[in-house]
mmCIF file of C-alpha atoms and ligand atoms in Angstrom:
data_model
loop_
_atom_site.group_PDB
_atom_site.id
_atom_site.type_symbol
_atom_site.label_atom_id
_atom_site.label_comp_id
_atom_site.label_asym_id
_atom_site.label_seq_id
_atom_site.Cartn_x
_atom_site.Cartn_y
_atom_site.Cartn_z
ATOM 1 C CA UNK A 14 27.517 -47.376 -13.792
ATOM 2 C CA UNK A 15 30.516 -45.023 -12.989
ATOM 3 C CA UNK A 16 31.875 -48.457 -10.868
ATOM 4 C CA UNK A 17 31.325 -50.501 -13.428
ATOM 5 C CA UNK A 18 33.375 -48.098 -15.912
ATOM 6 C CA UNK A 19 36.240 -48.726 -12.904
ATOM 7 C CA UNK A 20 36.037 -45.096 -11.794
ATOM 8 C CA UNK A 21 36.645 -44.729 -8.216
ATOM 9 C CA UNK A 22 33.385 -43.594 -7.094
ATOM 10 C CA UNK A 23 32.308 -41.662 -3.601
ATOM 11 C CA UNK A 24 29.187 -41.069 -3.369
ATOM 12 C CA UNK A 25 27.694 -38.525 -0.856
ATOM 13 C CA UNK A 26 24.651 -38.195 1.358
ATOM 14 C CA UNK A 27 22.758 -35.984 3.470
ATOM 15 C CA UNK A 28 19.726 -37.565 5.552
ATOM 16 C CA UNK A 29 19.809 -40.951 4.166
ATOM 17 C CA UNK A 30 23.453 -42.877 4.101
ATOM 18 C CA UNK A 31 24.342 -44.793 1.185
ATOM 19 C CA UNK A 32 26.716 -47.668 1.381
ATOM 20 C CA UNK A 33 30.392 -46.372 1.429
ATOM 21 C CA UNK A 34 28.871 -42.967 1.108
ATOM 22 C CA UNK A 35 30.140 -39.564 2.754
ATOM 23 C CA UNK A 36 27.565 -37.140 4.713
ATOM 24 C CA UNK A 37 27.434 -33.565 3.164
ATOM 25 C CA UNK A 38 25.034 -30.562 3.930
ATOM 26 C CA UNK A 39 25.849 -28.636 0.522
ATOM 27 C CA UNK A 40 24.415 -26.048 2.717
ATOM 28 C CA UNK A 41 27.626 -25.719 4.927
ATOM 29 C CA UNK A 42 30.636 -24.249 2.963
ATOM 30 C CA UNK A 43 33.062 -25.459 5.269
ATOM 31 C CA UNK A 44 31.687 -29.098 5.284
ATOM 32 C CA UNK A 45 31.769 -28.897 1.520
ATOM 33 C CA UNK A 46 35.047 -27.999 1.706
ATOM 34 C CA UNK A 47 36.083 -30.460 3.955
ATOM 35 C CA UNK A 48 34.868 -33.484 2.372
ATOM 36 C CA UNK A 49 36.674 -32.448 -1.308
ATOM 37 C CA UNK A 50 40.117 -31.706 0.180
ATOM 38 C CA UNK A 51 39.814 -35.133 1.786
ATOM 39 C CA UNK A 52 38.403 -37.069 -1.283
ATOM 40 C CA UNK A 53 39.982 -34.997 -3.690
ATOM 41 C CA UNK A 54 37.924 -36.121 -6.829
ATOM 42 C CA UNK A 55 38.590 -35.825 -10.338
ATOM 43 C CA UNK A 56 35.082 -35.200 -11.935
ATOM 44 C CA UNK A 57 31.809 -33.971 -10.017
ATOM 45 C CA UNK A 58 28.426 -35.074 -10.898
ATOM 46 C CA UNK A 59 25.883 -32.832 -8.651
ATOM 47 C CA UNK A 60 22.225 -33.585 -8.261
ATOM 48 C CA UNK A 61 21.921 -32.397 -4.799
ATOM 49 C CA UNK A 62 18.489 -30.784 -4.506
ATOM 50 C CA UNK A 63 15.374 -30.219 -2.646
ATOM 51 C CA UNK A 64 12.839 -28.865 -4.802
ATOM 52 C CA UNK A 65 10.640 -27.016 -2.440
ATOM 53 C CA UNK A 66 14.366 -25.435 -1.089
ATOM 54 C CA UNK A 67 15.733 -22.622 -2.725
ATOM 55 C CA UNK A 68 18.890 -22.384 -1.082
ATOM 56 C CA UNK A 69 19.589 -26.263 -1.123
ATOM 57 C CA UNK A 70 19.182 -25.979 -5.057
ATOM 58 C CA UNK A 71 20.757 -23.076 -6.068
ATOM 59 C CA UNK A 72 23.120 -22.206 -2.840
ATOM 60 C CA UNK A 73 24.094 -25.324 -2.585
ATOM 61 C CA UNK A 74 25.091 -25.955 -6.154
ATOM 62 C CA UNK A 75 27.101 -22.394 -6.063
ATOM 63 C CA UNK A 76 28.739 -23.607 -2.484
ATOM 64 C CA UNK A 77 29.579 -26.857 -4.432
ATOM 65 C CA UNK A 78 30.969 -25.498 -7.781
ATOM 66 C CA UNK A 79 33.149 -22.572 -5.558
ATOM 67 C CA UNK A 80 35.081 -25.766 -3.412
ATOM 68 C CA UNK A 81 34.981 -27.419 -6.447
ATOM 69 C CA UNK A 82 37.533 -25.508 -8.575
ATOM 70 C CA UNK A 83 40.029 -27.854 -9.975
ATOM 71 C CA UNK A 84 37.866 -30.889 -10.320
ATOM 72 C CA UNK A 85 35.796 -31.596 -13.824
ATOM 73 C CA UNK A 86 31.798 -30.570 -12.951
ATOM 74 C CA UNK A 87 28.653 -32.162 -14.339
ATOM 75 C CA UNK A 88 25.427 -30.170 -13.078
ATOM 76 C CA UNK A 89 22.368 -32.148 -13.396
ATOM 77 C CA UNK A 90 19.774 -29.464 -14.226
ATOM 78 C CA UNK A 91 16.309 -29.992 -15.516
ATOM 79 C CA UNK A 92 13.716 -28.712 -18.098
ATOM 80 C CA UNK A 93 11.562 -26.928 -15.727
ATOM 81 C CA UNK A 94 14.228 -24.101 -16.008
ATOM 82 C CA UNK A 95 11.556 -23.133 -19.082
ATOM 83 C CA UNK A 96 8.187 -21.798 -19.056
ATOM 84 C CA UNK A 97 6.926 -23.640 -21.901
ATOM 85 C CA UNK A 98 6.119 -22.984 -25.204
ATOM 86 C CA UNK A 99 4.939 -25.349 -28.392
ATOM 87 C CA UNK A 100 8.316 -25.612 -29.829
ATOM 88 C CA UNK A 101 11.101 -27.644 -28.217
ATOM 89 C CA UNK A 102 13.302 -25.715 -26.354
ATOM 90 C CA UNK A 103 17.421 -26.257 -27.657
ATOM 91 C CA UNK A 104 20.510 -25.166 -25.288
ATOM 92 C CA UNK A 105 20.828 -21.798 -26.698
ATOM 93 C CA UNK A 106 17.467 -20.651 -25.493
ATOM 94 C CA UNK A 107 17.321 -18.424 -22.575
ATOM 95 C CA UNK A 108 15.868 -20.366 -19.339
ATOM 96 C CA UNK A 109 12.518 -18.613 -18.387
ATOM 97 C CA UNK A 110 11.001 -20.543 -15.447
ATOM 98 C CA UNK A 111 7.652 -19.898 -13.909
ATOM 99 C CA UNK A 112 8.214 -22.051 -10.507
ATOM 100 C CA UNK A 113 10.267 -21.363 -7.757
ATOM 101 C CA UNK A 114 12.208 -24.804 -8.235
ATOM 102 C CA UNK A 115 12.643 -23.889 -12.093
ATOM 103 C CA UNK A 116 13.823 -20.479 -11.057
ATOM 104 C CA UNK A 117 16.642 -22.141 -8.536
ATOM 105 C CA UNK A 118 17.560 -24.790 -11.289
ATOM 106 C CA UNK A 119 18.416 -21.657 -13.522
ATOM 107 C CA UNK A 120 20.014 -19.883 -10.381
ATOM 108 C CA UNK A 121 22.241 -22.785 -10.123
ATOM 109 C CA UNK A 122 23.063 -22.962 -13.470
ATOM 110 C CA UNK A 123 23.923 -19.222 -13.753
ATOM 111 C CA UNK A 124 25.799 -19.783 -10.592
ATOM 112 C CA UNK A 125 27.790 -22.196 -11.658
ATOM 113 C CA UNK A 126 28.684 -20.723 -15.153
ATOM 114 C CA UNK A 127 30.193 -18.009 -13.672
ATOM 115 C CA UNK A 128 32.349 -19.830 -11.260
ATOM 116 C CA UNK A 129 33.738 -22.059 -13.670
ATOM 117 C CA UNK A 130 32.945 -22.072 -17.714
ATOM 118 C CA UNK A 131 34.641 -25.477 -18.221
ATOM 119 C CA UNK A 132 31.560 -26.924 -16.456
ATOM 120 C CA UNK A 133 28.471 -29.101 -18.088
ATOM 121 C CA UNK A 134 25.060 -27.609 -17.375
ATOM 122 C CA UNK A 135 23.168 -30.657 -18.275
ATOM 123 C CA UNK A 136 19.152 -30.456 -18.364
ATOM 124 C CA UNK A 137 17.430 -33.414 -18.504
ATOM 125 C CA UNK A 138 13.552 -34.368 -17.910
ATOM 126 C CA UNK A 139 11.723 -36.853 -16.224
ATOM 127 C CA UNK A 140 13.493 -39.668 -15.203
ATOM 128 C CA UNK A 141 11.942 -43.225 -14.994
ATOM 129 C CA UNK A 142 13.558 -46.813 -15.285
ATOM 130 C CA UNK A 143 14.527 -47.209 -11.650
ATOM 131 C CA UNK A 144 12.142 -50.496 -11.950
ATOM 132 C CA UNK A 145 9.568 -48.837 -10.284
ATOM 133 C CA UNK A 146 11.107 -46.751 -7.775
ATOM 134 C CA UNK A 147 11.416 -43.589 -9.277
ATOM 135 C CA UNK A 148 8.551 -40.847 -8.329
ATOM 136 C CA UNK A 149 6.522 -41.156 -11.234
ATOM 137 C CA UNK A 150 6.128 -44.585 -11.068
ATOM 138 C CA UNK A 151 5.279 -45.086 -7.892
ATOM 139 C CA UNK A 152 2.519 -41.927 -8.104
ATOM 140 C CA UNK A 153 1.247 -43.966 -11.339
ATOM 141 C CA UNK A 154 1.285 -47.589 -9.179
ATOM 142 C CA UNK A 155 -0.649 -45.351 -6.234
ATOM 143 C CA UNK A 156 -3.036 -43.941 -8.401
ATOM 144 C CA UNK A 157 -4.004 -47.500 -9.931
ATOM 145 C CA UNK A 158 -4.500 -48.431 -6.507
ATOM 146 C CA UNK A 159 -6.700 -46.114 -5.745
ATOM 147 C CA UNK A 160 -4.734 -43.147 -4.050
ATOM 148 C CA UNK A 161 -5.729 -39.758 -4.608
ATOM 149 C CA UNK A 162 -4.174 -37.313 -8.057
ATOM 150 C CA UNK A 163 -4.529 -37.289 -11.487
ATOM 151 C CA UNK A 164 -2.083 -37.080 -14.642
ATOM 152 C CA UNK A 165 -2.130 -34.528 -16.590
ATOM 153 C CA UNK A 166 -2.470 -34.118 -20.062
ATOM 154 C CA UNK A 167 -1.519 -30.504 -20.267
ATOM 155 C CA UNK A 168 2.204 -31.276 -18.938
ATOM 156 C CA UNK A 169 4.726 -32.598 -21.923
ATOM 157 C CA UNK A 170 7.768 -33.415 -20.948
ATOM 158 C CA UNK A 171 10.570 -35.820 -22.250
ATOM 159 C CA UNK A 172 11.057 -39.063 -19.864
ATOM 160 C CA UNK A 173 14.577 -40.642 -20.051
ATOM 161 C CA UNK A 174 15.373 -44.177 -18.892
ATOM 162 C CA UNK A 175 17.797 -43.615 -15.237
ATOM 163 C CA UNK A 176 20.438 -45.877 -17.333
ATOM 164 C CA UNK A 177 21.001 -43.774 -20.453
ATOM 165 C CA UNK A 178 21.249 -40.415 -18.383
ATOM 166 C CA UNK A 179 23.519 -41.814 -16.162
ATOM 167 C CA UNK A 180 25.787 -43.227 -18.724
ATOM 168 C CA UNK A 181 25.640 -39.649 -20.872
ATOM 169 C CA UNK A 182 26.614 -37.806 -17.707
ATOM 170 C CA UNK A 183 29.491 -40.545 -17.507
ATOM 171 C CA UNK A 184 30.547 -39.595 -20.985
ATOM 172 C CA UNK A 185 30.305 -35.880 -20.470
ATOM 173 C CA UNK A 186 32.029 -36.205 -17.110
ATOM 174 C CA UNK A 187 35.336 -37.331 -18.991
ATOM 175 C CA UNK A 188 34.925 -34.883 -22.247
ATOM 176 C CA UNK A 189 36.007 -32.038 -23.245
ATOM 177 C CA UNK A 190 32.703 -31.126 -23.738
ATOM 178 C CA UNK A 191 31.621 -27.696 -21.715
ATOM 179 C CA UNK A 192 28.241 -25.227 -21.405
ATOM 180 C CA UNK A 193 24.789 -26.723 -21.923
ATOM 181 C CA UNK A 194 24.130 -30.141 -22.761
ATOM 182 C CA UNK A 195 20.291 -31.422 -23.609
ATOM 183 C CA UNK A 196 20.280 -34.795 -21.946
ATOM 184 C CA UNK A 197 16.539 -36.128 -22.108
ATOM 185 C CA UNK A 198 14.384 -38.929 -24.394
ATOM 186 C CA UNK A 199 13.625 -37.769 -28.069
ATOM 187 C CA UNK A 200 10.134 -38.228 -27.231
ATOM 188 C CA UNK A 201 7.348 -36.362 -25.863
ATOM 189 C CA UNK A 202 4.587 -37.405 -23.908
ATOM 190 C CA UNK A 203 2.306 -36.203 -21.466
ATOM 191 C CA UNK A 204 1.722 -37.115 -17.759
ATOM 192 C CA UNK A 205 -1.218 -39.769 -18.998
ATOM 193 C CA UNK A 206 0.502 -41.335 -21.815
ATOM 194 C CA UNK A 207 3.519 -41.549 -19.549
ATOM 195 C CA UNK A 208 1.440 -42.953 -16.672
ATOM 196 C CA UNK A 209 -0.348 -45.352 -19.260
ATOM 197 C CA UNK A 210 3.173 -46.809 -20.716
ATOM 198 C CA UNK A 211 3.967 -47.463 -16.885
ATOM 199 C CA UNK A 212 0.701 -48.946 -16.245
ATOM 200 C CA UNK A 213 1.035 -51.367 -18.900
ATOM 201 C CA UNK A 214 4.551 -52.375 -18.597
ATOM 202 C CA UNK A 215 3.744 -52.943 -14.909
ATOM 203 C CA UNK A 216 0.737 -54.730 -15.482
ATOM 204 C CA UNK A 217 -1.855 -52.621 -14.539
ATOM 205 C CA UNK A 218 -5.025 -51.213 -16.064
ATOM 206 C CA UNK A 219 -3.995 -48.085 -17.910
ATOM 207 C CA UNK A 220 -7.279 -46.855 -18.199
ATOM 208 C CA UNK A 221 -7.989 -46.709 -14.771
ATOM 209 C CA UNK A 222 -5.673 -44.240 -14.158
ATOM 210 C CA UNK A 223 -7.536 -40.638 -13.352
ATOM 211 C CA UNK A 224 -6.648 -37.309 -15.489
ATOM 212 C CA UNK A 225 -7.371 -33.742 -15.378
ATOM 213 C CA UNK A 226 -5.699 -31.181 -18.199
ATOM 214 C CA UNK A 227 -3.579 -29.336 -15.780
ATOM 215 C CA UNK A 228 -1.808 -26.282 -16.408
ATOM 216 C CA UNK A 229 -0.934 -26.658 -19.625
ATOM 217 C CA UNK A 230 3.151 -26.563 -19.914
ATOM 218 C CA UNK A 231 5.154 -28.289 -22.969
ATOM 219 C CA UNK A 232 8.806 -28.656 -21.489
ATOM 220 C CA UNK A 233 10.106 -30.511 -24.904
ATOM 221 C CA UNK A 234 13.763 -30.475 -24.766
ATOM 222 C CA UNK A 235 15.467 -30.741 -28.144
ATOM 223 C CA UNK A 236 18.319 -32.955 -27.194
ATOM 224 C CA UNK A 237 19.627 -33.349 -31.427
ATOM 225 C CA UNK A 238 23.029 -31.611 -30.369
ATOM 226 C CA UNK A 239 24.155 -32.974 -27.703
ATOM 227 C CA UNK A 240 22.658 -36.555 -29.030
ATOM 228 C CA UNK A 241 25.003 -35.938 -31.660
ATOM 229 C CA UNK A 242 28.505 -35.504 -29.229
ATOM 230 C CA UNK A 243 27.328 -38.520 -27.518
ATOM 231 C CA UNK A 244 27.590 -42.202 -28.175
ATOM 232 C CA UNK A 245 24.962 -43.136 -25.637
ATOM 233 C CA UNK A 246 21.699 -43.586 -27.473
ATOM 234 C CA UNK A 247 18.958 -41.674 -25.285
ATOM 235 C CA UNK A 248 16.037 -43.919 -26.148
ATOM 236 C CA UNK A 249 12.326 -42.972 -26.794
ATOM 237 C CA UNK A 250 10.223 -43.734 -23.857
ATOM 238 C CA UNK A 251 7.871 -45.757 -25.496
ATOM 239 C CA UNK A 252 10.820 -47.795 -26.697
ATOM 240 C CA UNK A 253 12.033 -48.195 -23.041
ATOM 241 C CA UNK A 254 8.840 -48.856 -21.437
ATOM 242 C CA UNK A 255 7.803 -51.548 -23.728
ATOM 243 C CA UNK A 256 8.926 -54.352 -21.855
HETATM 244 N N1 LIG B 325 13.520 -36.843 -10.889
HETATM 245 C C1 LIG B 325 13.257 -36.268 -12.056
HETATM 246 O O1 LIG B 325 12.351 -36.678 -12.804
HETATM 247 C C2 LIG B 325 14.101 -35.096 -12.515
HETATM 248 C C3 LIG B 325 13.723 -34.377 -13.657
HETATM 249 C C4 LIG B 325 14.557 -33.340 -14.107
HETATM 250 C C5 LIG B 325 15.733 -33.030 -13.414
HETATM 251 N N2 LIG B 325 16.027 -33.734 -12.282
HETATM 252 C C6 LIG B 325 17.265 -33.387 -11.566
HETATM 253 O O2 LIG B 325 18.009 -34.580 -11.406
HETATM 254 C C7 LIG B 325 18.697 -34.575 -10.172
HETATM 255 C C8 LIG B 325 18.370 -35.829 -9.407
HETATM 256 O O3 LIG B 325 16.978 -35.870 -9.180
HETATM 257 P P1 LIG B 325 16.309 -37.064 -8.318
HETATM 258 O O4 LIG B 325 14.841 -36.793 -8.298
HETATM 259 O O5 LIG B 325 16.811 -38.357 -8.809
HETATM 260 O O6 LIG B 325 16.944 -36.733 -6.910
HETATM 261 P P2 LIG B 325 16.786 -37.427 -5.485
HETATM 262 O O7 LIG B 325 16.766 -38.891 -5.652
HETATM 263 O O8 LIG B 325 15.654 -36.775 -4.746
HETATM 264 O O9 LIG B 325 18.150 -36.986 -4.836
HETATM 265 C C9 LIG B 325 18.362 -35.691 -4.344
HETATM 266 C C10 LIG B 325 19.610 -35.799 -3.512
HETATM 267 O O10 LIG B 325 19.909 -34.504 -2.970
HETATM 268 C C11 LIG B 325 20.473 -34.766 -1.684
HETATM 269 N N3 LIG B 325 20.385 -33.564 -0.863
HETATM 270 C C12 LIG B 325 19.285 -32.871 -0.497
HETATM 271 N N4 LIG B 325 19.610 -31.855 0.300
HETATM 272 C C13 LIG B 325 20.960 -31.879 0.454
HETATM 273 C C14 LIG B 325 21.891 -31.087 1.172
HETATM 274 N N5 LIG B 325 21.519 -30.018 1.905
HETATM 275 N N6 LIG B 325 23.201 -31.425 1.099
HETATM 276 C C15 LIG B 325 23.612 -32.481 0.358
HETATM 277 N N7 LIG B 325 22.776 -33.276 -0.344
HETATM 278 C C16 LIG B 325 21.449 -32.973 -0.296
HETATM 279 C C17 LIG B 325 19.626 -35.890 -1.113
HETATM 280 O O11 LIG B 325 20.318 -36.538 -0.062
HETATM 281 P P3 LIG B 325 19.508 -37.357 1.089
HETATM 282 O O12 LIG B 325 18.482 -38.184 0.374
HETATM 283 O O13 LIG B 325 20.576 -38.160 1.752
HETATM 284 O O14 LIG B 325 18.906 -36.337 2.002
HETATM 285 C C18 LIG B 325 19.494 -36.779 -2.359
HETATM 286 O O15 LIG B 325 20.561 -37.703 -2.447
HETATM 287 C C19 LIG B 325 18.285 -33.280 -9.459
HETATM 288 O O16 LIG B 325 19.296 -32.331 -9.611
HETATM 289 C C20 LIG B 325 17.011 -32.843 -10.182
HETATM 290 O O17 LIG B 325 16.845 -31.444 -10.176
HETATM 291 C C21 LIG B 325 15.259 -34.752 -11.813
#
C-alpha cells in the first residue's frame, strides 16, 4: 500500500527476508543504528514484536524510537495493553494489562512517548483479511479440520481488515497527527462469531467449529476519534467478511 501511494518503501526483516528487505535485530542498538543512518527514512512504521519476548517488544521498540529521532514514528500497538472491562476502552484511558505481552505493548508505548511526543501510539485489534493467512484464520481453517483448540466466547475484541489498518497507519504516517490513535473495526465480536464469519466466507461449516467461554476479557476499542481524523473508513467485520 505505502508503494502503491509512491512512497519509497524499505522494509526490514529479522529471521525471514522479504524481497528488497534489510535484516535488523531491534535487539542490537548499534545494528539499529546502522541500518537508519544508511536508509535514512522519512516516516517509521514499527510492528517489530515477539509476543512471548519482552525485550523484543518493548526494548526493541525503545532501541528503535532512540535511533529514530528525526524521522516521523508510527507504533503499531494493540488492545491487549487493557485488562478489560464492559465499556469500550477510548485513548485517554490508562493502559492496564494483565499479560506479559500487554504489559510490554504498554512498556513500549510509554517508552516511546517519552523519547519522542511527536510520535503515533496506534492500538489496533485483531487483524484478519490477509486472505487467509493471518493467525486467526488459519487457527479457524485448523480447527474445521479437525486440529485441536477452541474459540472463545469470553474474548471480545475488534477485528480490522489488514487493508484499512494499513492504509490508516499510511495516513497517520504523513499527519500531523501525534499521541494515541484507536485504529481497530467499529465492531465487536467474540473469538466464535469471528471464527464463524471466517468459516463461512471460506466455505466451511461454522458450526463445527469447537468453543469453550474462556477467560472472559472484552478488549472493545472505541476507535470514534481517531475514525473521525481519518478518511480511511475502518469497516465492521461482518461487513468485510461477507464475501
Ligand atoms: N496480529 C494481530 O492480530 C495483532 C493484534 C493487535 C496488535 N498487533 C500488533 O501489530 C503488529 C504486527 O503484528 P503481526 O501479528 O502482523 O506481526 P508479525 O507478522 O508476526 O510480524 C512481526 C515482525 O516482527 C519482526 N521481528 C521479531 N523480532 C525481531 C527483532 N528482534 N528485530 C527485528 N524484527 C523482529 C519479525 O521479523 P521476522 O519474521 O523476519 O523474524 C516480523 O516481521 C505488532 O506490533 C502487534 O503487536 C497485532
Amino acid at each position: 500500500m505505502l508503494r502503491l501511494a509512491e512512497h519509497e518503501v524499505v522494509p526490514t526483516y529479522h529471521t525471514k527476508p522479504v524481497p528488497d528487505g534489510v535484516r535488523m535485530d531491534v535487539l542490537r542498538r548499534d545494528e539499529v543504528e546502522d541500518v537508519l543512518r544508511k536508509v535514512r527514512p522519512d516516516g517509521i512504521i514499527h510492528t517489530a514484536y515477539r509476543q512471548s519476548d519482552w525485550e523484543t517488544t518493548a526494548d526493541g521498540a525503545a532501541n528503535l524510537a532512540f535511533a529514530a529521532r528525526g524521522a516521523r514514528l508510527v507504533f503499531v500497538s494493540s488492545d491487549v495493553v487493557f485488562g478489560g472491562r464492559a465499556q469500550a476502552y477510548d485513548e485517554n484511558d490508562a493502559p492496564c494489562p494483565v499479560t506479559p505481552y500487554g504489559a510490554a505493548k504498554a512498556a513500549a508505548e510509554t517508552a516511546i512517548r517519552a523519547i519522542d511526543p511527536s510520535a503515533v501510539i496506534a492500538r489496533t485489534s485483531l487483524i484478519v483479511g490477509y486472505d487467509g493467512r493471518s493467525s486467526h484464520e488459519q487457527f479457524v481453517h485448523g480447527l474445521a479440520n479437525g486440529e485441536p483448540g477452541a474459540l472463545f466466547t469470553g474474548n471480545i475484541r475488534c477485528p480490522v481488515h489488514v487493508t484499512d489498518l494499513a492504509s490508516a497507519l499510511l495516513e497517520l504516517l504523513t499527519s500531523d497527527f501525534n499521541g494515541i490513535a484507536h485504529v481497530a473495526g467499529p465492531q465487536a465480536v467474540n473469538r466464535l462469531e469471528l471464527g464463524r464469519l471466517i468459516a463461512i466466507r471460506d466455505g466451511l461449516d461454522p458450526d463445527a467449529l469447537p468453543f469453550e467461554p474462556g477467560q472472559p476479557s472484552d478488549l472493545r476499542l472505541n476507535c470514534e476519534r481517531t475514525q473521525k481524523f481519518l478518511t480511511t473508513r475502518l469497516r465492521p467485520v461482518r461487513e468485510f467478511l461477507a464475501n
